[in-house]
mmCIF file with all atom_site columns, N, CA and C in Angstrom:
data_model
loop_
_atom_site.group_PDB
_atom_site.id
_atom_site.type_symbol
_atom_site.label_atom_id
_atom_site.label_alt_id
_atom_site.label_comp_id
_atom_site.label_asym_id
_atom_site.label_entity_id
_atom_site.label_seq_id
_atom_site.pdbx_PDB_ins_code
_atom_site.Cartn_x
_atom_site.Cartn_y
_atom_site.Cartn_z
_atom_site.occupancy
_atom_site.B_iso_or_equiv
_atom_site.pdbx_formal_charge
_atom_site.auth_seq_id
_atom_site.auth_comp_id
_atom_site.auth_asym_id
_atom_site.auth_atom_id
_atom_site.pdbx_PDB_model_num
ATOM 1   N N  . MET T 1 1  ? 2.214   -24.846 22.812  1.00 48.00 ? 1  MET T N  1
ATOM 2   C CA . MET T 1 1  ? 1.585   -24.662 21.518  1.00 48.00 ? 1  MET T CA 1
ATOM 3   C C  . MET T 1 1  ? 1.126   -23.207 21.331  1.00 48.00 ? 1  MET T C  1
ATOM 4   N N  . LYS T 1 2  ? 0.630   -22.617 22.416  1.00 45.00 ? 2  LYS T N  1
ATOM 5   C CA . LYS T 1 2  ? 0.179   -21.242 22.360  1.00 45.00 ? 2  LYS T CA 1
ATOM 6   C C  . LYS T 1 2  ? 1.347   -20.293 22.063  1.00 45.00 ? 2  LYS T C  1
ATOM 7   N N  . ASN T 1 3  ? 2.491   -20.519 22.693  1.00 47.00 ? 3  ASN T N  1
ATOM 8   C CA . ASN T 1 3  ? 3.664   -19.681 22.461  1.00 47.00 ? 3  ASN T CA 1
ATOM 9   C C  . ASN T 1 3  ? 4.174   -19.824 21.033  1.00 47.00 ? 3  ASN T C  1
ATOM 10  N N  . LEU T 1 4  ? 4.112   -21.020 20.485  1.00 44.00 ? 4  LEU T N  1
ATOM 11  C CA . LEU T 1 4  ? 4.541   -21.237 19.112  1.00 44.00 ? 4  LEU T CA 1
ATOM 12  C C  . LEU T 1 4  ? 3.650   -20.464 18.151  1.00 44.00 ? 4  LEU T C  1
ATOM 13  N N  . PHE T 1 5  ? 2.347   -20.469 18.394  1.00 45.00 ? 5  PHE T N  1
ATOM 14  C CA . PHE T 1 5  ? 1.404   -19.740 17.544  1.00 45.00 ? 5  PHE T CA 1
ATOM 15  C C  . PHE T 1 5  ? 1.703   -18.247 17.544  1.00 45.00 ? 5  PHE T C  1
ATOM 16  N N  . PHE T 1 6  ? 1.913   -17.660 18.733  1.00 44.00 ? 6  PHE T N  1
ATOM 17  C CA . PHE T 1 6  ? 2.213   -16.235 18.815  1.00 44.00 ? 6  PHE T CA 1
ATOM 18  C C  . PHE T 1 6  ? 3.587   -15.911 18.232  1.00 44.00 ? 6  PHE T C  1
ATOM 19  N N  . GLY T 1 7  ? 4.543   -16.800 18.368  1.00 46.00 ? 7  GLY T N  1
ATOM 20  C CA . GLY T 1 7  ? 5.850   -16.599 17.763  1.00 46.00 ? 7  GLY T CA 1
ATOM 21  C C  . GLY T 1 7  ? 5.776   -16.573 16.250  1.00 46.00 ? 7  GLY T C  1
ATOM 22  N N  . ILE T 1 8  ? 4.968   -17.441 15.674  1.00 47.00 ? 8  ILE T N  1
ATOM 23  C CA . ILE T 1 8  ? 4.792   -17.451 14.218  1.00 47.00 ? 8  ILE T CA 1
ATOM 24  C C  . ILE T 1 8  ? 4.114   -16.173 13.763  1.00 47.00 ? 8  ILE T C  1
ATOM 25  N N  . ILE T 1 9  ? 3.102   -15.720 14.474  1.00 47.00 ? 9  ILE T N  1
ATOM 26  C CA . ILE T 1 9  ? 2.391   -14.496 14.109  1.00 47.00 ? 9  ILE T CA 1
ATOM 27  C C  . ILE T 1 9  ? 3.322   -13.281 14.192  1.00 47.00 ? 9  ILE T C  1
ATOM 28  N N  . LEU T 1 10 ? 4.184   -13.226 15.225  1.00 49.00 ? 10 LEU T N  1
ATOM 29  C CA . LEU T 1 10 ? 5.064   -12.073 15.401  1.00 49.00 ? 10 LEU T CA 1
ATOM 30  C C  . LEU T 1 10 ? 6.201   -12.037 14.385  1.00 49.00 ? 10 LEU T C  1
ATOM 31  N N  . PHE T 1 11 ? 6.770   -13.179 14.020  1.00 51.00 ? 11 PHE T N  1
ATOM 32  C CA . PHE T 1 11 ? 7.956   -13.194 13.176  1.00 51.00 ? 11 PHE T CA 1
ATOM 33  C C  . PHE T 1 11 ? 7.665   -13.522 11.718  1.00 51.00 ? 11 PHE T C  1
ATOM 34  N N  . PHE T 1 12 ? 6.499   -14.023 11.405  1.00 49.00 ? 12 PHE T N  1
ATOM 35  C CA . PHE T 1 12 ? 6.169   -14.347 10.017  1.00 49.00 ? 12 PHE T CA 1
ATOM 36  C C  . PHE T 1 12 ? 6.163   -13.112 9.121   1.00 49.00 ? 12 PHE T C  1
ATOM 37  N N  . PRO T 1 13 ? 5.596   -11.970 9.547   1.00 51.00 ? 13 PRO T N  1
ATOM 38  C CA . PRO T 1 13 ? 5.616   -10.786 8.675   1.00 51.00 ? 13 PRO T CA 1
ATOM 39  C C  . PRO T 1 13 ? 7.017   -10.268 8.381   1.00 51.00 ? 13 PRO T C  1
ATOM 40  N N  . LEU T 1 14 ? 8.006   -10.569 9.214   1.00 51.00 ? 14 LEU T N  1
ATOM 41  C CA . LEU T 1 14 ? 9.358   -10.090 8.957   1.00 51.00 ? 14 LEU T CA 1
ATOM 42  C C  . LEU T 1 14 ? 9.973   -10.730 7.715   1.00 51.00 ? 14 LEU T C  1
ATOM 43  N N  . SER T 1 15 ? 9.481   -11.908 7.335   1.00 46.00 ? 15 SER T N  1
ATOM 44  C CA . SER T 1 15 ? 10.034  -12.584 6.166   1.00 46.00 ? 15 SER T CA 1
ATOM 45  C C  . SER T 1 15 ? 9.293   -12.228 4.880   1.00 46.00 ? 15 SER T C  1
ATOM 46  N N  . LEU T 1 16 ? 8.220   -11.473 4.980   1.00 50.00 ? 16 LEU T N  1
ATOM 47  C CA . LEU T 1 16 ? 7.448   -11.097 3.803   1.00 50.00 ? 16 LEU T CA 1
ATOM 48  C C  . LEU T 1 16 ? 7.928   -9.766  3.238   1.00 50.00 ? 16 LEU T C  1
ATOM 49  N N  . PRO T 1 17 ? 7.755   -9.550  1.934   1.00 58.00 ? 17 PRO T N  1
ATOM 50  C CA . PRO T 1 17 ? 8.081   -8.235  1.369   1.00 58.00 ? 17 PRO T CA 1
ATOM 51  C C  . PRO T 1 17 ? 7.173   -7.162  1.980   1.00 58.00 ? 17 PRO T C  1
ATOM 52  N N  . ALA T 1 18 ? 7.668   -5.946  2.042   1.00 69.00 ? 18 ALA T N  1
ATOM 53  C CA . ALA T 1 18 ? 6.910   -4.862  2.659   1.00 69.00 ? 18 ALA T CA 1
ATOM 54  C C  . ALA T 1 18 ? 5.979   -4.232  1.634   1.00 69.00 ? 18 ALA T C  1
ATOM 55  N N  . GLN T 1 19 ? 4.926   -4.924  1.316   1.00 82.00 ? 19 GLN T N  1
ATOM 56  C CA . GLN T 1 19 ? 3.914   -4.420  0.391   1.00 82.00 ? 19 GLN T CA 1
ATOM 57  C C  . GLN T 1 19 ? 2.595   -4.320  1.133   1.00 82.00 ? 19 GLN T C  1
ATOM 58  N N  . ASN T 1 20 ? 1.773   -3.399  0.693   1.00 87.00 ? 20 ASN T N  1
ATOM 59  C CA . ASN T 1 20 ? 0.519   -3.150  1.377   1.00 87.00 ? 20 ASN T CA 1
ATOM 60  C C  . ASN T 1 20 ? -0.544  -2.834  0.338   1.00 87.00 ? 20 ASN T C  1
ATOM 61  N N  . LEU T 1 21 ? -1.676  -3.502  0.422   1.00 88.00 ? 21 LEU T N  1
ATOM 62  C CA . LEU T 1 21 ? -2.806  -3.235  -0.462  1.00 88.00 ? 21 LEU T CA 1
ATOM 63  C C  . LEU T 1 21 ? -3.986  -2.833  0.410   1.00 88.00 ? 21 LEU T C  1
ATOM 64  N N  . GLN T 1 22 ? -4.554  -1.657  0.121   1.00 90.00 ? 22 GLN T N  1
ATOM 65  C CA . GLN T 1 22 ? -5.681  -1.139  0.895   1.00 90.00 ? 22 GLN T CA 1
ATOM 66  C C  . GLN T 1 22 ? -6.836  -0.838  -0.044  1.00 90.00 ? 22 GLN T C  1
ATOM 67  N N  . LEU T 1 23 ? -8.039  -0.963  0.465   1.00 91.00 ? 23 LEU T N  1
ATOM 68  C CA . LEU T 1 23 ? -9.239  -0.631  -0.284  1.00 91.00 ? 23 LEU T CA 1
ATOM 69  C C  . LEU T 1 23 ? -10.069 0.314   0.568   1.00 91.00 ? 23 LEU T C  1
ATOM 70  N N  . HIS T 1 24 ? -10.321 1.513   0.039   1.00 89.00 ? 24 HIS T N  1
ATOM 71  C CA . HIS T 1 24 ? -11.037 2.555   0.778   1.00 89.00 ? 24 HIS T CA 1
ATOM 72  C C  . HIS T 1 24 ? -12.315 2.925   0.039   1.00 89.00 ? 24 HIS T C  1
ATOM 73  N N  . TYR T 1 25 ? -13.345 3.277   0.803   1.00 88.00 ? 25 TYR T N  1
ATOM 74  C CA . TYR T 1 25 ? -14.596 3.747   0.225   1.00 88.00 ? 25 TYR T CA 1
ATOM 75  C C  . TYR T 1 25 ? -14.835 5.173   0.699   1.00 88.00 ? 25 TYR T C  1
ATOM 76  N N  . ASP T 1 26 ? -15.140 6.079   -0.235  1.00 85.00 ? 26 ASP T N  1
ATOM 77  C CA . ASP T 1 26 ? -15.400 7.481   0.083   1.00 85.00 ? 26 ASP T CA 1
ATOM 78  C C  . ASP T 1 26 ? -16.900 7.649   0.312   1.00 85.00 ? 26 ASP T C  1
ATOM 79  N N  . PHE T 1 27 ? -17.283 8.035   1.526   1.00 87.00 ? 27 PHE T N  1
ATOM 80  C CA . PHE T 1 27 ? -18.691 8.177   1.870   1.00 87.00 ? 27 PHE T CA 1
ATOM 81  C C  . PHE T 1 27 ? -19.242 9.574   1.595   1.00 87.00 ? 27 PHE T C  1
ATOM 82  N N  . GLY T 1 28 ? -18.505 10.424  0.899   1.00 82.00 ? 28 GLY T N  1
ATOM 83  C CA . GLY T 1 28 ? -18.979 11.765  0.585   1.00 82.00 ? 28 GLY T CA 1
ATOM 84  C C  . GLY T 1 28 ? -20.251 11.720  -0.245  1.00 82.00 ? 28 GLY T C  1
ATOM 85  N N  . GLU T 1 29 ? -21.072 12.752  -0.119  1.00 80.00 ? 29 GLU T N  1
ATOM 86  C CA . GLU T 1 29 ? -22.375 12.742  -0.785  1.00 80.00 ? 29 GLU T CA 1
ATOM 87  C C  . GLU T 1 29 ? -22.252 12.625  -2.305  1.00 80.00 ? 29 GLU T C  1
ATOM 88  N N  . ASP T 1 30 ? -21.290 13.303  -2.886  1.00 80.00 ? 30 ASP T N  1
ATOM 89  C CA . ASP T 1 30 ? -21.138 13.234  -4.344  1.00 80.00 ? 30 ASP T CA 1
ATOM 90  C C  . ASP T 1 30 ? -19.907 12.426  -4.764  1.00 80.00 ? 30 ASP T C  1
ATOM 91  N N  . ARG T 1 31 ? -19.264 11.720  -3.821  1.00 79.00 ? 31 ARG T N  1
ATOM 92  C CA . ARG T 1 31 ? -18.031 10.988  -4.127  1.00 79.00 ? 31 ARG T CA 1
ATOM 93  C C  . ARG T 1 31 ? -18.128 9.547   -3.665  1.00 79.00 ? 31 ARG T C  1
ATOM 94  N N  . LYS T 1 32 ? -19.151 8.836   -3.950  1.00 82.00 ? 32 LYS T N  1
ATOM 95  C CA . LYS T 1 32 ? -19.301 7.456   -3.480  1.00 82.00 ? 32 LYS T CA 1
ATOM 96  C C  . LYS T 1 32 ? -18.607 6.506   -4.448  1.00 82.00 ? 32 LYS T C  1
ATOM 97  N N  . PHE T 1 33 ? -17.306 6.262   -4.186  1.00 85.00 ? 33 PHE T N  1
ATOM 98  C CA . PHE T 1 33 ? -16.561 5.327   -5.019  1.00 85.00 ? 33 PHE T CA 1
ATOM 99  C C  . PHE T 1 33 ? -15.430 4.698   -4.216  1.00 85.00 ? 33 PHE T C  1
ATOM 100 N N  . TRP T 1 34 ? -14.870 3.630   -4.751  1.00 87.00 ? 34 TRP T N  1
ATOM 101 C CA . TRP T 1 34 ? -13.780 2.896   -4.130  1.00 87.00 ? 34 TRP T CA 1
ATOM 102 C C  . TRP T 1 34 ? -12.437 3.415   -4.636  1.00 87.00 ? 34 TRP T C  1
ATOM 103 N N  . THR T 1 35 ? -11.443 3.369   -3.777  1.00 89.00 ? 35 THR T N  1
ATOM 104 C CA . THR T 1 35 ? -10.059 3.679   -4.135  1.00 89.00 ? 35 THR T CA 1
ATOM 105 C C  . THR T 1 35 ? -9.175  2.552   -3.606  1.00 89.00 ? 35 THR T C  1
ATOM 106 N N  . ALA T 1 36 ? -8.358  1.981   -4.478  1.00 91.00 ? 36 ALA T N  1
ATOM 107 C CA . ALA T 1 36 ? -7.395  0.961   -4.083  1.00 91.00 ? 36 ALA T CA 1
ATOM 108 C C  . ALA T 1 36 ? -6.006  1.603   -4.033  1.00 91.00 ? 36 ALA T C  1
ATOM 109 N N  . THR T 1 37 ? -5.263  1.321   -2.986  1.00 92.00 ? 37 THR T N  1
ATOM 110 C CA . THR T 1 37 ? -3.909  1.849   -2.814  1.00 92.00 ? 37 THR T CA 1
ATOM 111 C C  . THR T 1 37 ? -2.950  0.680   -2.653  1.00 92.00 ? 37 THR T C  1
ATOM 112 N N  . LEU T 1 38 ? -1.923  0.676   -3.474  1.00 92.00 ? 38 LEU T N  1
ATOM 113 C CA . LEU T 1 38 ? -0.865  -0.322  -3.384  1.00 92.00 ? 38 LEU T CA 1
ATOM 114 C C  . LEU T 1 38 ? 0.419   0.418   -3.058  1.00 92.00 ? 38 LEU T C  1
ATOM 115 N N  . GLU T 1 39 ? 1.120   -0.044  -2.012  1.00 93.00 ? 39 GLU T N  1
ATOM 116 C CA . GLU T 1 39 ? 2.360   0.638   -1.632  1.00 93.00 ? 39 GLU T CA 1
ATOM 117 C C  . GLU T 1 39 ? 3.431   -0.389  -1.296  1.00 93.00 ? 39 GLU T C  1
ATOM 118 N N  . MET T 1 40 ? 4.701   0.063   -1.397  1.00 93.00 ? 40 MET T N  1
ATOM 119 C CA . MET T 1 40 ? 5.835   -0.803  -1.125  1.00 93.00 ? 40 MET T CA 1
ATOM 120 C C  . MET T 1 40 ? 6.948   0.021   -0.506  1.00 93.00 ? 40 MET T C  1
ATOM 121 N N  . PHE T 1 41 ? 7.572   -0.525  0.525   1.00 92.00 ? 41 PHE T N  1
ATOM 122 C CA . PHE T 1 41 ? 8.749   0.075   1.154   1.00 92.00 ? 41 PHE T CA 1
ATOM 123 C C  . PHE T 1 41 ? 9.824   -0.995  1.206   1.00 92.00 ? 41 PHE T C  1
ATOM 124 N N  . LYS T 1 42 ? 11.017  -0.644  0.723   1.00 91.00 ? 42 LYS T N  1
ATOM 125 C CA . LYS T 1 42 ? 12.106  -1.618  0.714   1.00 91.00 ? 42 LYS T CA 1
ATOM 126 C C  . LYS T 1 42 ? 13.424  -0.938  1.090   1.00 91.00 ? 42 LYS T C  1
ATOM 127 N N  . PRO T 1 43 ? 13.951  -1.259  2.274   1.00 91.00 ? 43 PRO T N  1
ATOM 128 C CA . PRO T 1 43 ? 15.273  -0.739  2.636   1.00 91.00 ? 43 PRO T CA 1
ATOM 129 C C  . PRO T 1 43 ? 16.363  -1.616  2.012   1.00 91.00 ? 43 PRO T C  1
ATOM 130 N N  . ASP T 1 44 ? 17.507  -1.014  1.730   1.00 89.00 ? 44 ASP T N  1
ATOM 131 C CA . ASP T 1 44 ? 18.663  -1.758  1.237   1.00 89.00 ? 44 ASP T CA 1
ATOM 132 C C  . ASP T 1 44 ? 19.930  -1.116  1.796   1.00 89.00 ? 44 ASP T C  1
ATOM 133 N N  . THR T 1 45 ? 21.075  -1.548  1.330   1.00 90.00 ? 45 THR T N  1
ATOM 134 C CA . THR T 1 45 ? 22.337  -1.054  1.888   1.00 90.00 ? 45 THR T CA 1
ATOM 135 C C  . THR T 1 45 ? 22.622  0.393   1.517   1.00 90.00 ? 45 THR T C  1
ATOM 136 N N  . LEU T 1 46 ? 22.040  0.905   0.444   1.00 92.00 ? 46 LEU T N  1
ATOM 137 C CA . LEU T 1 46 ? 22.277  2.281   0.016   1.00 92.00 ? 46 LEU T CA 1
ATOM 138 C C  . LEU T 1 46 ? 21.249  3.269   0.549   1.00 92.00 ? 46 LEU T C  1
ATOM 139 N N  . GLY T 1 47 ? 20.125  2.784   1.063   1.00 93.00 ? 47 GLY T N  1
ATOM 140 C CA . GLY T 1 47 ? 19.057  3.658   1.538   1.00 93.00 ? 47 GLY T CA 1
ATOM 141 C C  . GLY T 1 47 ? 17.733  2.905   1.546   1.00 93.00 ? 47 GLY T C  1
ATOM 142 N N  . SER T 1 48 ? 16.714  3.525   0.982   1.00 93.00 ? 48 SER T N  1
ATOM 143 C CA . SER T 1 48 ? 15.400  2.877   0.925   1.00 93.00 ? 48 SER T CA 1
ATOM 144 C C  . SER T 1 48 ? 14.597  3.423   -0.258  1.00 93.00 ? 48 SER T C  1
ATOM 145 N N  . THR T 1 49 ? 13.618  2.619   -0.668  1.00 93.00 ? 49 THR T N  1
ATOM 146 C CA . THR T 1 49 ? 12.711  3.002   -1.748  1.00 93.00 ? 49 THR T CA 1
ATOM 147 C C  . THR T 1 49 ? 11.283  2.870   -1.251  1.00 93.00 ? 49 THR T C  1
ATOM 148 N N  . PHE T 1 50 ? 10.474  3.857   -1.550  1.00 93.00 ? 50 PHE T N  1
ATOM 149 C CA . PHE T 1 50 ? 9.051   3.824   -1.215  1.00 93.00 ? 50 PHE T CA 1
ATOM 150 C C  . PHE T 1 50 ? 8.270   4.270   -2.439  1.00 93.00 ? 50 PHE T C  1
ATOM 151 N N  . TRP T 1 51 ? 7.203   3.544   -2.772  1.00 94.00 ? 51 TRP T N  1
ATOM 152 C CA . TRP T 1 51 ? 6.317   3.982   -3.843  1.00 94.00 ? 51 TRP T CA 1
ATOM 153 C C  . TRP T 1 51 ? 4.893   3.587   -3.492  1.00 94.00 ? 51 TRP T C  1
ATOM 154 N N  . PHE T 1 52 ? 3.955   4.318   -4.094  1.00 94.00 ? 52 PHE T N  1
ATOM 155 C CA . PHE T 1 52 ? 2.551   3.951   -3.946  1.00 94.00 ? 52 PHE T CA 1
ATOM 156 C C  . PHE T 1 52 ? 1.798   4.310   -5.214  1.00 94.00 ? 52 PHE T C  1
ATOM 157 N N  . ALA T 1 53 ? 0.696   3.632   -5.416  1.00 94.00 ? 53 ALA T N  1
ATOM 158 C CA . ALA T 1 53 ? -0.178  3.892   -6.562  1.00 94.00 ? 53 ALA T CA 1
ATOM 159 C C  . ALA T 1 53 ? -1.622  3.859   -6.069  1.00 94.00 ? 53 ALA T C  1
ATOM 160 N N  . ASP T 1 54 ? -2.404  4.849   -6.458  1.00 92.00 ? 54 ASP T N  1
ATOM 161 C CA . ASP T 1 54 ? -3.831  4.922   -6.142  1.00 92.00 ? 54 ASP T CA 1
ATOM 162 C C  . ASP T 1 54 ? -4.630  4.678   -7.408  1.00 92.00 ? 54 ASP T C  1
ATOM 163 N N  . PHE T 1 55 ? -5.696  3.907   -7.291  1.00 91.00 ? 55 PHE T N  1
ATOM 164 C CA . PHE T 1 55 ? -6.582  3.610   -8.410  1.00 91.00 ? 55 PHE T CA 1
ATOM 165 C C  . PHE T 1 55 ? -8.011  3.926   -7.982  1.00 91.00 ? 55 PHE T C  1
ATOM 166 N N  . ASP T 1 56 ? -8.646  4.871   -8.669  1.00 89.00 ? 56 ASP T N  1
ATOM 167 C CA . ASP T 1 56 ? -10.031 5.248   -8.368  1.00 89.00 ? 56 ASP T CA 1
ATOM 168 C C  . ASP T 1 56 ? -10.979 4.473   -9.278  1.00 89.00 ? 56 ASP T C  1
ATOM 169 N N  . PHE T 1 57 ? -12.030 3.945   -8.688  1.00 87.00 ? 57 PHE T N  1
ATOM 170 C CA . PHE T 1 57 ? -13.023 3.174   -9.435  1.00 87.00 ? 57 PHE T CA 1
ATOM 171 C C  . PHE T 1 57 ? -14.345 3.943   -9.454  1.00 87.00 ? 57 PHE T C  1
ATOM 172 N N  . ASN T 1 58 ? -14.403 4.991   -10.256 1.00 84.00 ? 58 ASN T N  1
ATOM 173 C CA . ASN T 1 58 ? -15.633 5.783   -10.387 1.00 84.00 ? 58 ASN T CA 1
ATOM 174 C C  . ASN T 1 58 ? -15.876 6.161   -11.844 1.00 84.00 ? 58 ASN T C  1
ATOM 175 N N  . PHE T 1 59 ? -15.643 5.239   -12.747 1.00 78.00 ? 59 PHE T N  1
ATOM 176 C CA . PHE T 1 59 ? -15.868 5.499   -14.167 1.00 78.00 ? 59 PHE T CA 1
ATOM 177 C C  . PHE T 1 59 ? -17.354 5.759   -14.404 1.00 78.00 ? 59 PHE T C  1
ATOM 178 N N  . PRO T 1 60 ? -17.718 6.843   -15.094 1.00 76.00 ? 60 PRO T N  1
ATOM 179 C CA . PRO T 1 60 ? -19.141 7.153   -15.310 1.00 76.00 ? 60 PRO T CA 1
ATOM 180 C C  . PRO T 1 60 ? -19.859 6.020   -16.062 1.00 76.00 ? 60 PRO T C  1
ATOM 181 N N  . GLY T 1 61 ? -20.932 5.559   -15.492 1.00 77.00 ? 61 GLY T N  1
ATOM 182 C CA . GLY T 1 61 ? -21.730 4.514   -16.115 1.00 77.00 ? 61 GLY T CA 1
ATOM 183 C C  . GLY T 1 61 ? -21.309 3.100   -15.758 1.00 77.00 ? 61 GLY T C  1
ATOM 184 N N  . ASN T 1 62 ? -20.093 2.920   -15.265 1.00 77.00 ? 62 ASN T N  1
ATOM 185 C CA . ASN T 1 62 ? -19.624 1.602   -14.873 1.00 77.00 ? 62 ASN T CA 1
ATOM 186 C C  . ASN T 1 62 ? -18.724 1.738   -13.636 1.00 77.00 ? 62 ASN T C  1
ATOM 187 N N  . PRO T 1 63 ? -19.284 1.636   -12.439 1.00 66.00 ? 63 PRO T N  1
ATOM 188 C CA . PRO T 1 63 ? -18.504 1.874   -11.220 1.00 66.00 ? 63 PRO T CA 1
ATOM 189 C C  . PRO T 1 63 ? -17.438 0.810   -10.959 1.00 66.00 ? 63 PRO T C  1
ATOM 190 N N  . ARG T 1 64 ? -17.444 -0.297  -11.693 1.00 74.00 ? 64 ARG T N  1
ATOM 191 C CA . ARG T 1 64 ? -16.422 -1.329  -11.507 1.00 74.00 ? 64 ARG T CA 1
ATOM 192 C C  . ARG T 1 64 ? -15.174 -1.060  -12.339 1.00 74.00 ? 64 ARG T C  1
ATOM 193 N N  . SER T 1 65 ? -15.215 -0.073  -13.203 1.00 81.00 ? 65 SER T N  1
ATOM 194 C CA . SER T 1 65 ? -14.074 0.242   -14.059 1.00 81.00 ? 65 SER T CA 1
ATOM 195 C C  . SER T 1 65 ? -13.227 1.350   -13.433 1.00 81.00 ? 65 SER T C  1
ATOM 196 N N  . MET T 1 66 ? -11.928 1.245   -13.629 1.00 84.00 ? 66 MET T N  1
ATOM 197 C CA . MET T 1 66 ? -11.016 2.237   -13.088 1.00 84.00 ? 66 MET T CA 1
ATOM 198 C C  . MET T 1 66 ? -11.081 3.506   -13.932 1.00 84.00 ? 66 MET T C  1
ATOM 199 N N  . SER T 1 67 ? -11.127 4.657   -13.278 1.00 86.00 ? 67 SER T N  1
ATOM 200 C CA . SER T 1 67 ? -11.227 5.918   -14.003 1.00 86.00 ? 67 SER T CA 1
ATOM 201 C C  . SER T 1 67 ? -9.961  6.758   -13.892 1.00 86.00 ? 67 SER T C  1
ATOM 202 N N  . ALA T 1 68 ? -9.161  6.551   -12.840 1.00 89.00 ? 68 ALA T N  1
ATOM 203 C CA . ALA T 1 68 ? -7.966  7.372   -12.647 1.00 89.00 ? 68 ALA T CA 1
ATOM 204 C C  . ALA T 1 68 ? -6.926  6.575   -11.876 1.00 89.00 ? 68 ALA T C  1
ATOM 205 N N  . ALA T 1 69 ? -5.669  6.910   -12.126 1.00 92.00 ? 69 ALA T N  1
ATOM 206 C CA . ALA T 1 69 ? -4.558  6.297   -11.410 1.00 92.00 ? 69 ALA T CA 1
ATOM 207 C C  . ALA T 1 69 ? -3.536  7.382   -11.093 1.00 92.00 ? 69 ALA T C  1
ATOM 208 N N  . TYR T 1 70 ? -2.887  7.240   -9.940  1.00 94.00 ? 70 TYR T N  1
ATOM 209 C CA . TYR T 1 70 ? -1.885  8.204   -9.502  1.00 94.00 ? 70 TYR T CA 1
ATOM 210 C C  . TYR T 1 70 ? -0.737  7.424   -8.888  1.00 94.00 ? 70 TYR T C  1
ATOM 211 N N  . TRP T 1 71 ? 0.513   7.811   -9.204  1.00 95.00 ? 71 TRP T N  1
ATOM 212 C CA . TRP T 1 71 ? 1.668   7.054   -8.766  1.00 95.00 ? 71 TRP T CA 1
ATOM 213 C C  . TRP T 1 71 ? 2.778   7.988   -8.305  1.00 95.00 ? 71 TRP T C  1
ATOM 214 N N  . GLU T 1 72 ? 3.451   7.642   -7.204  1.00 96.00 ? 72 GLU T N  1
ATOM 215 C CA . GLU T 1 72 ? 4.610   8.399   -6.714  1.00 96.00 ? 72 GLU T CA 1
ATOM 216 C C  . GLU T 1 72 ? 5.687   7.418   -6.291  1.00 96.00 ? 72 GLU T C  1
ATOM 217 N N  . ILE T 1 73 ? 6.939   7.845   -6.464  1.00 96.00 ? 73 ILE T N  1
ATOM 218 C CA . ILE T 1 73 ? 8.078   7.036   -6.030  1.00 96.00 ? 73 ILE T CA 1
ATOM 219 C C  . ILE T 1 73 ? 9.070   7.951   -5.313  1.00 96.00 ? 73 ILE T C  1
ATOM 220 N N  . SER T 1 74 ? 9.690   7.423   -4.272  1.00 96.00 ? 74 SER T N  1
ATOM 221 C CA . SER T 1 74 ? 10.664  8.189   -3.509  1.00 96.00 ? 74 SER T CA 1
ATOM 222 C C  . SER T 1 74 ? 11.860  7.283   -3.219  1.00 96.00 ? 74 SER T C  1
ATOM 223 N N  . ARG T 1 75 ? 13.039  7.770   -3.537  1.00 96.00 ? 75 ARG T N  1
ATOM 224 C CA . ARG T 1 75 ? 14.272  7.025   -3.263  1.00 96.00 ? 75 ARG T CA 1
ATOM 225 C C  . ARG T 1 75 ? 15.118  7.853   -2.298  1.00 96.00 ? 75 ARG T C  1
ATOM 226 N N  . GLU T 1 76 ? 15.527  7.243   -1.213  1.00 95.00 ? 76 GLU T N  1
ATOM 227 C CA . GLU T 1 76 ? 16.345  7.908   -0.212  1.00 95.00 ? 76 GLU T CA 1
ATOM 228 C C  . GLU T 1 76 ? 17.706  7.217   -0.167  1.00 95.00 ? 76 GLU T C  1
ATOM 229 N N  . PHE T 1 77 ? 18.759  8.025   -0.219  1.00 95.00 ? 77 PHE T N  1
ATOM 230 C CA . PHE T 1 77 ? 20.112  7.486   -0.157  1.00 95.00 ? 77 PHE T CA 1
ATOM 231 C C  . PHE T 1 77 ? 20.734  7.782   1.192   1.00 95.00 ? 77 PHE T C  1
ATOM 232 N N  . TYR T 1 78 ? 21.406  6.797   1.744   1.00 90.00 ? 78 TYR T N  1
ATOM 233 C CA . TYR T 1 78 ? 22.120  6.952   3.006   1.00 90.00 ? 78 TYR T CA 1
ATOM 234 C C  . TYR T 1 78 ? 23.550  7.388   2.713   1.00 90.00 ? 78 TYR T C  1
ATOM 235 N N  . ILE T 1 79 ? 23.976  8.493   3.279   1.00 88.00 ? 79 ILE T N  1
ATOM 236 C CA . ILE T 1 79 ? 25.347  8.995   3.119   1.00 88.00 ? 79 ILE T CA 1
ATOM 237 C C  . ILE T 1 79 ? 26.001  8.958   4.496   1.00 88.00 ? 79 ILE T C  1
ATOM 238 N N  . PRO T 1 80 ? 26.966  8.066   4.677   1.00 82.00 ? 80 PRO T N  1
ATOM 239 C CA . PRO T 1 80 ? 27.601  7.973   6.005   1.00 82.00 ? 80 PRO T CA 1
ATOM 240 C C  . PRO T 1 80 ? 28.428  9.206   6.319   1.00 82.00 ? 80 PRO T C  1
ATOM 241 N N  . ASP T 1 81 ? 28.610  9.474   7.601   1.00 76.00 ? 81 ASP T N  1
ATOM 242 C CA . ASP T 1 81 ? 29.390  10.638  8.044   1.00 76.00 ? 81 ASP T CA 1
ATOM 243 C C  . ASP T 1 81 ? 30.861  10.458  7.765   1.00 76.00 ? 81 ASP T C  1
#
C-alpha cells in the first residue's frame, strides 16, 4: 500500500497540464503587497511554449483590488539537423 501511494504521488503530476500558480508577498518597507503569478509550459512536436502573467494587488485605498498586470509569451521552435 505504501508503494502504491508513492507511485501515485510520483506519476500523477505527469498527467496534469504544466501550469503553475504562485502567490508572493513583498515584505519591503514601502512595498507591502501581494503578487500572483500564473505560468504555463507546454512542449509539443514543433517545440515548446512558455508564458507567464503577474498580477499586483496594491490598488491605492483597496489592497484587494488588482492594480497592475504584466504578461510575456515565448515560443521556441525545434529545427532538426
